[in-house]
mmCIF file of C-alpha atoms in Angstrom:
data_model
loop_
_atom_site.group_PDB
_atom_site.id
_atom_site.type_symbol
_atom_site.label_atom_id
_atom_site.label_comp_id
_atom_site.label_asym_id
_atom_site.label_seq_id
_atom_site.Cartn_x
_atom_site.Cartn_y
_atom_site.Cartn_z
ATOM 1 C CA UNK A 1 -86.587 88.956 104.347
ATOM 2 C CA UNK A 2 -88.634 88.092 107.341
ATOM 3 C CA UNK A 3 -89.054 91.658 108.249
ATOM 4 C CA UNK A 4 -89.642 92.553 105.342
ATOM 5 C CA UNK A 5 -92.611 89.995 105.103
ATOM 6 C CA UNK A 6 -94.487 90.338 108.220
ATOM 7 C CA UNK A 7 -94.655 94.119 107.659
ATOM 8 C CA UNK A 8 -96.018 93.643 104.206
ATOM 9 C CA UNK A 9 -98.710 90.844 105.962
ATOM 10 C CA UNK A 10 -99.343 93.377 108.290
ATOM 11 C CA UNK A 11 -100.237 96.274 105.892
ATOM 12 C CA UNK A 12 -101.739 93.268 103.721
ATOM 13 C CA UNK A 13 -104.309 92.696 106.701
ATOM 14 C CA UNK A 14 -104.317 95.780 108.773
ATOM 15 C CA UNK A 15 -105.187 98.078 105.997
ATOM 16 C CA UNK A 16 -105.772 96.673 102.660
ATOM 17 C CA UNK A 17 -108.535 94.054 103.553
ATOM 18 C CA UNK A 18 -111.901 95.314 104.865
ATOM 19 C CA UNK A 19 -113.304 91.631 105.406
ATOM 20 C CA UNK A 20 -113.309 88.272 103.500
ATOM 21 C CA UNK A 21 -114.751 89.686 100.027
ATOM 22 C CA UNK A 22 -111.640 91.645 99.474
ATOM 23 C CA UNK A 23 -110.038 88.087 99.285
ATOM 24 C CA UNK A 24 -108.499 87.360 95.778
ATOM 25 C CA UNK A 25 -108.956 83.338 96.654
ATOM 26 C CA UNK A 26 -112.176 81.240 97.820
ATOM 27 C CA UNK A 27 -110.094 80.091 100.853
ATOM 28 C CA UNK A 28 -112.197 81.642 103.157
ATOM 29 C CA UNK A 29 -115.190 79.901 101.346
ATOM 30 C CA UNK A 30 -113.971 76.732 101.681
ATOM 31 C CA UNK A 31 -116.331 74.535 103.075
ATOM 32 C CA UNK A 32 -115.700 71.232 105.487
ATOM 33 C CA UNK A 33 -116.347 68.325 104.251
ATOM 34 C CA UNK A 34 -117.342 66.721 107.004
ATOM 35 C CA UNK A 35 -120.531 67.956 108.882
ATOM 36 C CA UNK A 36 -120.027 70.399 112.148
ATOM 37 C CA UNK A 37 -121.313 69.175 115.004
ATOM 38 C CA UNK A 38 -124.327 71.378 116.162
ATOM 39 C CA UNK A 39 -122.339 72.518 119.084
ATOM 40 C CA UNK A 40 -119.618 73.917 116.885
ATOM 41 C CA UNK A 41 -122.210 75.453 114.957
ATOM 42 C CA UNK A 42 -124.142 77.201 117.758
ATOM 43 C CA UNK A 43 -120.810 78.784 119.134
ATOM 44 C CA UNK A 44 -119.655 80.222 115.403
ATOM 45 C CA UNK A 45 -123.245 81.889 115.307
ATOM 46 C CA UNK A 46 -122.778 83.507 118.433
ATOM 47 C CA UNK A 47 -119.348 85.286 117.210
ATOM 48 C CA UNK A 48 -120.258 89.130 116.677
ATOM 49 C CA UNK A 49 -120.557 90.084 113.296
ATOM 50 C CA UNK A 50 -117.738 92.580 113.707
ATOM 51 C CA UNK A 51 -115.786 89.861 114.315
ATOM 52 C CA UNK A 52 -116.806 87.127 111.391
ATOM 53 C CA UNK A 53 -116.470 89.510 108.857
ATOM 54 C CA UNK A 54 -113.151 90.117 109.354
ATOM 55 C CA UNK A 55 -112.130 86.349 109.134
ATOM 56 C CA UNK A 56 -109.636 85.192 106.174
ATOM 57 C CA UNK A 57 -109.339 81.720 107.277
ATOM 58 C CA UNK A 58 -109.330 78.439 104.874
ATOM 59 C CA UNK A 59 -110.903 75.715 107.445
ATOM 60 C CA UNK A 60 -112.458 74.925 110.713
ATOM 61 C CA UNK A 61 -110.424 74.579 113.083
ATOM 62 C CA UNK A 62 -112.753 72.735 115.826
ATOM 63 C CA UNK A 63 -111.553 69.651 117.060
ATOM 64 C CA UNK A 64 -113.443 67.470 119.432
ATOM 65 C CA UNK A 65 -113.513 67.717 123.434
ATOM 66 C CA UNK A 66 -112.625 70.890 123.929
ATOM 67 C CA UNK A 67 -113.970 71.247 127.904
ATOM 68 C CA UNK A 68 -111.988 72.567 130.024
ATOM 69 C CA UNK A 69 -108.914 72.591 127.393
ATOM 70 C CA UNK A 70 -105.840 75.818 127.343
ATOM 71 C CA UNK A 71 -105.880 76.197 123.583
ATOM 72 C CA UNK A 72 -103.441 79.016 121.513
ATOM 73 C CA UNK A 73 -105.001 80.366 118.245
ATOM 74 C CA UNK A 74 -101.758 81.302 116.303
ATOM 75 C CA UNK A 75 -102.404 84.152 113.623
ATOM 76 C CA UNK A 76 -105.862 85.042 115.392
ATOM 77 C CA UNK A 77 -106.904 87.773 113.597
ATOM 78 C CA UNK A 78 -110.259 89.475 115.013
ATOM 79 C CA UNK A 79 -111.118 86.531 117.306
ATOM 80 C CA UNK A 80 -113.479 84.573 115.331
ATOM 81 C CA UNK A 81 -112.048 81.078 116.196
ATOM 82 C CA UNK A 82 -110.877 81.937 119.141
ATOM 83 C CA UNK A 83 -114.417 83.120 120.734
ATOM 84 C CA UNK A 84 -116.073 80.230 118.963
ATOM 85 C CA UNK A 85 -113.619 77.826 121.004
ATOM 86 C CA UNK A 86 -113.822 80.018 124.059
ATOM 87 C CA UNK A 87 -117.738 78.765 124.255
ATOM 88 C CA UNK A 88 -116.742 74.773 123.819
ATOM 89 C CA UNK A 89 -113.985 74.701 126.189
ATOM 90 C CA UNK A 90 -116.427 76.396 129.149
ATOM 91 C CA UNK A 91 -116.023 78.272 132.197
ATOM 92 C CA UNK A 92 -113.055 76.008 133.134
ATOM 93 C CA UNK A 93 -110.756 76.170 129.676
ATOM 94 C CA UNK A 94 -109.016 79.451 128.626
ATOM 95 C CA UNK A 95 -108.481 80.371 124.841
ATOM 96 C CA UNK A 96 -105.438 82.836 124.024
ATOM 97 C CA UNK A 97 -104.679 84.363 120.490
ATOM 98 C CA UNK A 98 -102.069 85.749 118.780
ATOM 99 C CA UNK A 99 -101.682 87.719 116.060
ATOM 100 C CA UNK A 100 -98.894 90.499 114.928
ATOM 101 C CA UNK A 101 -101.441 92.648 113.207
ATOM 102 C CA UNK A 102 -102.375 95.129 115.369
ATOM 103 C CA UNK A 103 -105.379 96.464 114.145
ATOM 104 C CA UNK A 104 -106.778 92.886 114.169
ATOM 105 C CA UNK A 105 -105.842 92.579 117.923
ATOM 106 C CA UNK A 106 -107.970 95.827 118.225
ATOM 107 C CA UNK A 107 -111.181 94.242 116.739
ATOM 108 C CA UNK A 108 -110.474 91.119 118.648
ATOM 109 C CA UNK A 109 -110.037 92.425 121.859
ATOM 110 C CA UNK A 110 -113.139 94.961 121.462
ATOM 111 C CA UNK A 111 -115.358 91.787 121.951
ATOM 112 C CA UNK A 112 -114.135 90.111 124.794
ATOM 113 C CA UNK A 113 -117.100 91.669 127.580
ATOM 114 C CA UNK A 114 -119.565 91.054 124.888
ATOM 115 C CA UNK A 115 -118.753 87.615 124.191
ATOM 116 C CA UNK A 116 -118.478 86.856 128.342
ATOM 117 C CA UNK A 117 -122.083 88.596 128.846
ATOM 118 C CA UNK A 118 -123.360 86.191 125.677
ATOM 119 C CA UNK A 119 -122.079 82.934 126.777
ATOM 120 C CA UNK A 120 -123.308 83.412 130.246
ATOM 121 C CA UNK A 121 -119.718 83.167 131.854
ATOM 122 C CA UNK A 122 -118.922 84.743 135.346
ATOM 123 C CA UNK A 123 -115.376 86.407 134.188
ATOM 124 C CA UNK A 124 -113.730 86.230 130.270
ATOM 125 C CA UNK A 125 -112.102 83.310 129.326
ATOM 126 C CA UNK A 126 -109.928 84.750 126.124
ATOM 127 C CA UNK A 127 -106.886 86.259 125.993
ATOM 128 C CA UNK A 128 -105.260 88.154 122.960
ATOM 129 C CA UNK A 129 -101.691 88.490 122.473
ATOM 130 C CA UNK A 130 -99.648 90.898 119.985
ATOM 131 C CA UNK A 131 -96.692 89.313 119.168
ATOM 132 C CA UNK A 132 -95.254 86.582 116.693
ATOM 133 C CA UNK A 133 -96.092 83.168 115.878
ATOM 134 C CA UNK A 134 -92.571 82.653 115.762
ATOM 135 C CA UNK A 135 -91.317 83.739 119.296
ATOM 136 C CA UNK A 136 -94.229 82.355 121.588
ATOM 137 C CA UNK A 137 -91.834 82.594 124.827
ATOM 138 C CA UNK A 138 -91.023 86.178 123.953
ATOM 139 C CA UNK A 139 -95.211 87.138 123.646
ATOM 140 C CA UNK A 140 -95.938 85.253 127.399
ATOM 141 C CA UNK A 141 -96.513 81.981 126.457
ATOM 142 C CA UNK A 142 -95.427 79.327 128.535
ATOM 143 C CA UNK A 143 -93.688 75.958 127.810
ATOM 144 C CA UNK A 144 -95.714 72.780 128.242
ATOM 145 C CA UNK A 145 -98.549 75.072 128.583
ATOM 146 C CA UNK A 146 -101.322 74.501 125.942
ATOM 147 C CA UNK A 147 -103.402 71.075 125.445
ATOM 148 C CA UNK A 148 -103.849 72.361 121.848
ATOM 149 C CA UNK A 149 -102.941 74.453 119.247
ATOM 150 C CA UNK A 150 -104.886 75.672 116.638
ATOM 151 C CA UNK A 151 -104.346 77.811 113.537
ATOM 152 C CA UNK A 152 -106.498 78.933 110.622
ATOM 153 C CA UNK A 153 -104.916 79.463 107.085
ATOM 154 C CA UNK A 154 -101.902 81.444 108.892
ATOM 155 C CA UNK A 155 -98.645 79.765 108.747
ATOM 156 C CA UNK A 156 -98.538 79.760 104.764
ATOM 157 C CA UNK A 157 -98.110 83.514 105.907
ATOM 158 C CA UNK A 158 -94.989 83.022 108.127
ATOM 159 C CA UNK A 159 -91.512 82.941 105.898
ATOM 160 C CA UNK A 160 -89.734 80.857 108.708
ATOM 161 C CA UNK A 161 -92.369 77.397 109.562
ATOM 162 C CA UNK A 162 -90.083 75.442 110.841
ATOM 163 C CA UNK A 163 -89.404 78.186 113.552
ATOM 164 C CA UNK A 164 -93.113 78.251 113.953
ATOM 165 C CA UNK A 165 -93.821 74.461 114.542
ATOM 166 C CA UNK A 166 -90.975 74.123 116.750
ATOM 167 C CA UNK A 167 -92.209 77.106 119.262
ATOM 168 C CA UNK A 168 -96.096 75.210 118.930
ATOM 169 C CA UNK A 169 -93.872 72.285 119.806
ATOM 170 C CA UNK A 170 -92.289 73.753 122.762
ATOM 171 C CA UNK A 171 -95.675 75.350 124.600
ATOM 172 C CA UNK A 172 -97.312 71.872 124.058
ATOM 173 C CA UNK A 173 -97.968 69.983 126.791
ATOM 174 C CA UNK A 174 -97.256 66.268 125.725
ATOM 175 C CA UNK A 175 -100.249 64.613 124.369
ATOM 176 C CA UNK A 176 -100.946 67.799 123.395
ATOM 177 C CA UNK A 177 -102.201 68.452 119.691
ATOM 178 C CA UNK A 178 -101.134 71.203 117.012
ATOM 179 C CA UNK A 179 -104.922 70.620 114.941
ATOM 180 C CA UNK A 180 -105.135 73.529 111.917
ATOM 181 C CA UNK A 181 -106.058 74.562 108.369
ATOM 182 C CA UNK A 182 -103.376 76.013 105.970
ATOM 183 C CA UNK A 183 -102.831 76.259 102.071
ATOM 184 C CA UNK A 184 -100.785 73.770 100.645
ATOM 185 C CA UNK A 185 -99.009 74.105 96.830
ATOM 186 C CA UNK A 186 -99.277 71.523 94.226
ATOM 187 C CA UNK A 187 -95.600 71.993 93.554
ATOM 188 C CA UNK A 188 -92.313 73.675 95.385
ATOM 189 C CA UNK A 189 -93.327 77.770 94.869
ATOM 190 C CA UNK A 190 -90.223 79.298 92.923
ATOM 191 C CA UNK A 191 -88.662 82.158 95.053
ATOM 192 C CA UNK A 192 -89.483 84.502 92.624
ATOM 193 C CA UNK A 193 -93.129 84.314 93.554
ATOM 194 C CA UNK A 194 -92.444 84.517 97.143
ATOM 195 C CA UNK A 195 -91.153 88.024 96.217
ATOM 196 C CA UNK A 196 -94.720 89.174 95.180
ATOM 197 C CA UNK A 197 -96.425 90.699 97.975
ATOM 198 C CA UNK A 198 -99.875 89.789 96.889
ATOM 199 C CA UNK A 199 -99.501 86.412 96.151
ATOM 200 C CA UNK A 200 -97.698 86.368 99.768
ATOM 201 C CA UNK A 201 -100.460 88.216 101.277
ATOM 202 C CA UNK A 202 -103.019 85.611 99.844
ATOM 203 C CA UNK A 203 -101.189 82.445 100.676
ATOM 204 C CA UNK A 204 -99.865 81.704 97.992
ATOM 205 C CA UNK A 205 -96.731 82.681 97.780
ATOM 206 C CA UNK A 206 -95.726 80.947 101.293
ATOM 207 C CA UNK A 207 -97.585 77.996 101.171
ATOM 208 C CA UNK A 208 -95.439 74.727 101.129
ATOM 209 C CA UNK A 209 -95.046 72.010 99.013
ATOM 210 C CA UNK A 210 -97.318 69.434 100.722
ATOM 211 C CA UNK A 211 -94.707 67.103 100.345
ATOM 212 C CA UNK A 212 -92.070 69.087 102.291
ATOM 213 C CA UNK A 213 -95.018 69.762 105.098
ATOM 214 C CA UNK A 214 -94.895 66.488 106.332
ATOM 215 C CA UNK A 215 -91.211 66.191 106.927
ATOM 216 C CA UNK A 216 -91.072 68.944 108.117
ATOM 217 C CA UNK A 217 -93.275 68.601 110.807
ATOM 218 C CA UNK A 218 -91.535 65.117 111.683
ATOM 219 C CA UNK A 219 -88.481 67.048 111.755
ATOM 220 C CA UNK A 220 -89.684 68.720 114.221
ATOM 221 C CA UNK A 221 -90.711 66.010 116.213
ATOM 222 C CA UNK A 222 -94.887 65.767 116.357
ATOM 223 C CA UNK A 223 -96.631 62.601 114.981
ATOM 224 C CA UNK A 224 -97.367 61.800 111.652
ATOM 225 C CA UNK A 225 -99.858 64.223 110.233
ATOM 226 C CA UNK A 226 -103.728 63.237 110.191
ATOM 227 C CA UNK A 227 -105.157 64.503 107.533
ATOM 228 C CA UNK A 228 -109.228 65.759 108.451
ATOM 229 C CA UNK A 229 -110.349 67.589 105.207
ATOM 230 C CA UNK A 230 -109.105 68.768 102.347
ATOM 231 C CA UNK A 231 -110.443 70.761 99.140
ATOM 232 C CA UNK A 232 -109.552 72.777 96.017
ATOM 233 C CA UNK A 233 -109.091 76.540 96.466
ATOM 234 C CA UNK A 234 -109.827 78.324 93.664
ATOM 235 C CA UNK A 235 -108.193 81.594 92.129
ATOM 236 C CA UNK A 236 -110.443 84.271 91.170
ATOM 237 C CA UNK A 237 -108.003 86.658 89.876
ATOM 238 C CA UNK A 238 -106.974 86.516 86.865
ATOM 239 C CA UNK A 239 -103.514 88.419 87.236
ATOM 240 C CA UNK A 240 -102.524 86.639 90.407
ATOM 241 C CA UNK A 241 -103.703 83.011 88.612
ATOM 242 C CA UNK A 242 -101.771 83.650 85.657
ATOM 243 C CA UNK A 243 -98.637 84.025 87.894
ATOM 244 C CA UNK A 244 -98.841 80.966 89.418
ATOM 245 C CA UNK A 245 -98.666 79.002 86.152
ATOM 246 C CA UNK A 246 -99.267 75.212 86.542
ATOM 247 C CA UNK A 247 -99.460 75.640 90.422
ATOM 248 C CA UNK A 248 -102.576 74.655 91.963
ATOM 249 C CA UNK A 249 -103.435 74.912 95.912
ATOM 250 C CA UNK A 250 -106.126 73.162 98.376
ATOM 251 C CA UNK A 251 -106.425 74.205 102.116
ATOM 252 C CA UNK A 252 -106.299 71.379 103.961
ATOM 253 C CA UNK A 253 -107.016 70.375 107.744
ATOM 254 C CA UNK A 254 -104.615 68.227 109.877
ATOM 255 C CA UNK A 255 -103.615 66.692 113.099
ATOM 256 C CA UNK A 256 -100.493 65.718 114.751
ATOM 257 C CA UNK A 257 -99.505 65.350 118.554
ATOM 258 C CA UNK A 258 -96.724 65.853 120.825
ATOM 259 C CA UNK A 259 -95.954 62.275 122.243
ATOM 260 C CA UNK A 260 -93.612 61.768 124.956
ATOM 261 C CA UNK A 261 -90.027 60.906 123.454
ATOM 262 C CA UNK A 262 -89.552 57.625 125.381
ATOM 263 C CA UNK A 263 -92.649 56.169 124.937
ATOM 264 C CA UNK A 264 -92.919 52.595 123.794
ATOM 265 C CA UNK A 265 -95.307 52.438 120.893
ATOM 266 C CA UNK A 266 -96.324 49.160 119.961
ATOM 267 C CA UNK A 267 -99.944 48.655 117.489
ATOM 268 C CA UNK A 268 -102.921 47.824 119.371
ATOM 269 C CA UNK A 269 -106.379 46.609 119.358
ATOM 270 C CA UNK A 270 -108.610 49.690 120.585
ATOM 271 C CA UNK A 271 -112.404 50.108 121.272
ATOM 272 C CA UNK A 272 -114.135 53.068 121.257
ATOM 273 C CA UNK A 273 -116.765 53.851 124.038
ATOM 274 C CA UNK A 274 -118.757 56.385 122.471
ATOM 275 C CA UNK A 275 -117.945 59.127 125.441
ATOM 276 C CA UNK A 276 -116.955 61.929 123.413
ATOM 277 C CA UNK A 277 -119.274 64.813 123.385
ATOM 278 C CA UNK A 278 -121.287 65.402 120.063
ATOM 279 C CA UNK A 279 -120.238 61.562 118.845
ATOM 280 C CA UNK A 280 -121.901 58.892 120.591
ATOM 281 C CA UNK A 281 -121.818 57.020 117.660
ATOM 282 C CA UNK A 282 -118.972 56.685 116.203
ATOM 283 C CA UNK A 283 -115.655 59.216 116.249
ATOM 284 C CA UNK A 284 -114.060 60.016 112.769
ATOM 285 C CA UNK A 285 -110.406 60.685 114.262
ATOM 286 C CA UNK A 286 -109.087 61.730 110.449
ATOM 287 C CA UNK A 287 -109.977 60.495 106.999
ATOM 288 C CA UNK A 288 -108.709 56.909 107.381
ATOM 289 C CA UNK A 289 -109.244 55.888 110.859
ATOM 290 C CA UNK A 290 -113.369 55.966 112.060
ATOM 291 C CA UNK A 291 -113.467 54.655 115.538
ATOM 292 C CA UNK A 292 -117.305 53.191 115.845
ATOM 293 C CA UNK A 293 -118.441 52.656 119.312
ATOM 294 C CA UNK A 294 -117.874 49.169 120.772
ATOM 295 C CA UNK A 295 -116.690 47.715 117.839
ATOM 296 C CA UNK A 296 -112.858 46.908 117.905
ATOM 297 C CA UNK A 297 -110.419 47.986 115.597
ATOM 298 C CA UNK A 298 -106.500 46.841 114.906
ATOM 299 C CA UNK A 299 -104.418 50.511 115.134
ATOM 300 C CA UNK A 300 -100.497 50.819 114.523
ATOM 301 C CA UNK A 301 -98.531 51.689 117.288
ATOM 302 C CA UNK A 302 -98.218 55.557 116.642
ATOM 303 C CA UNK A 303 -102.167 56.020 116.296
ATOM 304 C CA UNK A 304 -102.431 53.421 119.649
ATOM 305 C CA UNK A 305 -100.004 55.921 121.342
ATOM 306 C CA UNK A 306 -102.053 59.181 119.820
ATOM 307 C CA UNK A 307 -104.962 57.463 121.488
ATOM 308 C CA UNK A 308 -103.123 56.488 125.021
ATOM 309 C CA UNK A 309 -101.003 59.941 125.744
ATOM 310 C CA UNK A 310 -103.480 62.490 124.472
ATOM 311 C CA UNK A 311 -107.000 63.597 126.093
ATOM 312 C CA UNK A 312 -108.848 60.998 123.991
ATOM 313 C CA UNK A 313 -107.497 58.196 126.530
ATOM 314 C CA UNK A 314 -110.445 57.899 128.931
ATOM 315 C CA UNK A 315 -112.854 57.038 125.517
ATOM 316 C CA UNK A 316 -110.763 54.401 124.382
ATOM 317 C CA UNK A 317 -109.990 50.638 125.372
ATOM 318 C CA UNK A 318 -106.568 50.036 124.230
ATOM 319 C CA UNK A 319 -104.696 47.011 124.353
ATOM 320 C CA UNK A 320 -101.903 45.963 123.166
ATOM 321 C CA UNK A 321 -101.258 43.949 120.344
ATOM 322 C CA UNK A 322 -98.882 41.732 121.904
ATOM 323 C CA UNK A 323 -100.309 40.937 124.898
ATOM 324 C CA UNK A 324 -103.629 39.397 123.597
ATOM 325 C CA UNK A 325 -104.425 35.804 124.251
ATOM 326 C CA UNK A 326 -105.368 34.278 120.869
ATOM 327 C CA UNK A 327 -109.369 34.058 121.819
ATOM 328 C CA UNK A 328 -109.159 37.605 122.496
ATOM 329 C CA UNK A 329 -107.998 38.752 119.771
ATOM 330 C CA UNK A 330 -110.198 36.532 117.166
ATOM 331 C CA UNK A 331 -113.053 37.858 119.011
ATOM 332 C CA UNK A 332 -111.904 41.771 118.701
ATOM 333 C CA UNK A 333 -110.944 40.803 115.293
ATOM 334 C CA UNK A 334 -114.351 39.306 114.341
ATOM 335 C CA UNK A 335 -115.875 42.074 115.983
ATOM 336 C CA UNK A 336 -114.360 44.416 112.961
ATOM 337 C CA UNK A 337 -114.926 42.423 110.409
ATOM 338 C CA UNK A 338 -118.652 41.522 111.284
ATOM 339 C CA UNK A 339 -118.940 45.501 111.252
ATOM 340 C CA UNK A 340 -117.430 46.162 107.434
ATOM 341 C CA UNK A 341 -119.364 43.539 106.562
ATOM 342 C CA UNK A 342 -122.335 45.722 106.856
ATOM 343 C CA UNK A 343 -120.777 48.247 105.149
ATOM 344 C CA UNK A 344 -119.242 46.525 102.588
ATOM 345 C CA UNK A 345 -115.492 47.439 103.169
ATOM 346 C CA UNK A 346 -112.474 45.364 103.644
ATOM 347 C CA UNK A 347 -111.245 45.403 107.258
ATOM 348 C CA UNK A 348 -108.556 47.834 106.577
ATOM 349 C CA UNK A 349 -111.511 50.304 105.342
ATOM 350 C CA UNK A 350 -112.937 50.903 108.776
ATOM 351 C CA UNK A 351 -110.394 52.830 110.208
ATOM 352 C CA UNK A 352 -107.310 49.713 110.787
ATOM 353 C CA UNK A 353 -103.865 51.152 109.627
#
């Protein structure tokens, strides 16, 4: 069956669509729902249009602090994400893609002089790969490589995920983060829609029970996942909406890391400083936890460990929860609850777990 389903993705995206209208689905339409930082912004209107309008994504995926960072774009298509992230990681960060579809890797690899000359760089800094999501090692990707891992409405595609998260697993470097948008299905998709090469070739026939994609994922062995954004995808076929019956499906955004196996995690107290780039206010991590600068927040000891292992470290002041003196801690403490005061929330409201 695998086979059998990336060639039909293939001819699904190689030949049949011409850009996003041909969509049968307002994935691509989606919008965040959280505002892009202008940086972001700037970098997605520099993509050639060659480029954008072949992009069938469902999300953004841009996370923060990108300079200087190895990222992998799994299922890159033309390049869109991956030249937009080639800009915010700089001179000093590389950005590689991957995608099976070879006229895709055609278009995306077209624009790799004219992106260097537009960004100002002294050599490229994007690499595209043909190959599968599925056997990273096999395509020249190395273990423990990547600091993250992004993907854009592409893994609902793939008829094996596990095998997929546990290769983005592998080429992970620990701390490293696995941060993309997919389509997610209300309920468990009966096989005999997975058969139907349209509703495959649109997502919807692959996408998982969103349920199922958070054990699997801890299967695997990354962190709990963070959820960013989320929002309703609608269908605008008729045909292909009648098939799906009382299914209904969302793209959603998430985040999850690769800790280290043997670390201790134990919850903390953390501060944040208000160093990351584009957010010197305050740093919304995911939809429950908003880190506001200098004001002190109680975490649980997977987020504390997120925090410590990953490339957010040098922006926060962790502490453990343990090993506060009582003072301290009613002053960090106070510190919170002085702050949701203003806003109105309970404690747990401003980002505590």
């Amino acid at each position: 069956m695998s086979t059998q389903v990336h060639d039909n993705v293939k001819q699904y995206y190689g030949s049949r669509l011409e850009s996003t209208c041909d969509l049968q689905t307002s994935a691509a339409c989606s919008l965040p729902c959280r505002p892009m930082p202008k940086s972001a912004i700037e970098a997605l209107n520099l993509v050639h249009p060659e480029v954008t309008k072949r992009f069938f994504g469902c999300g953004l995926p841009v996370p923060e602090k990108l300079q200087g960072c190895r990222i992998l774009d799994l299922g890159s298509g033309s390049g869109r994400d991956c030249y937009a992230l080639s800009k915010l990681v700089g001179e000093t960060g590389h950005v590689t893609g991957i995608d099976m579809t070879e006229e895709l890797i055609l278009v995306s690899r077209k624009y790799i002089p004219y992106h260097q000359e537009k960004f100002g760089f002294e050599k490229p800094n994007t690499t595209f790969l043909q190959g599968y999501m599925e056997k990273l090692t096999a395509a020249g990707v190395e273990n423990d490589s990547m600091d993250i891992i992004v993907s854009n409405c592409v893994i609902c595609l793939c008829p094996d995920k596990k095998t997929v998260l546990r290769e983005a697993y592998k080429v992970l470097k620990e701390g490293g983060e696995l941060y993309y948008s997919d389509m997610y299905a209300s309920n468990v998709v009966p096989d005999h829609l997975k058969e139907d090469s349209v509703l495959w070739g649109e997502g919807m026939g692959g996408s998982l029970y969103w349920r199922d994609f958070i054990s699997l994922v801890q299967e695997v062995g990354f962190s709990t996942p963070h959820l960013i954004s989320a929002s309703h995808i609608e269908v605008h076929n008729c045909e292909l909406k009648k098939k799906a019956g009382d299914i209904s499906y969302a793209s959603g955004t998430y985040r999850l890391f690769k800790l280290p196996k043997k670390l201790e995690m134990s919850s903390g107290i953390v501060t944040y400083k208000g160093t990351v780039p584009d957010y010197p206010c305050q740093l919304e991590f995911d939809s429950s936890h908003c880190f506001k600068k200098d004001v002190a927040l109680q975490v649980d000891g997977e987020m504390a460990a997120i925090l410590q292992c990953s490339r957010f470290s040098p922006d926060f002041c962790i502490q453990k929860y343990g090993h506060l003196s009582p003072f301290l801690l009613a002053d960090n403490l106070g510190s919170s609850v002085k702050q949701c005061s203003k806003t109105g929330k309970a404690p747990g409201g401003c980002g505590e777990t």
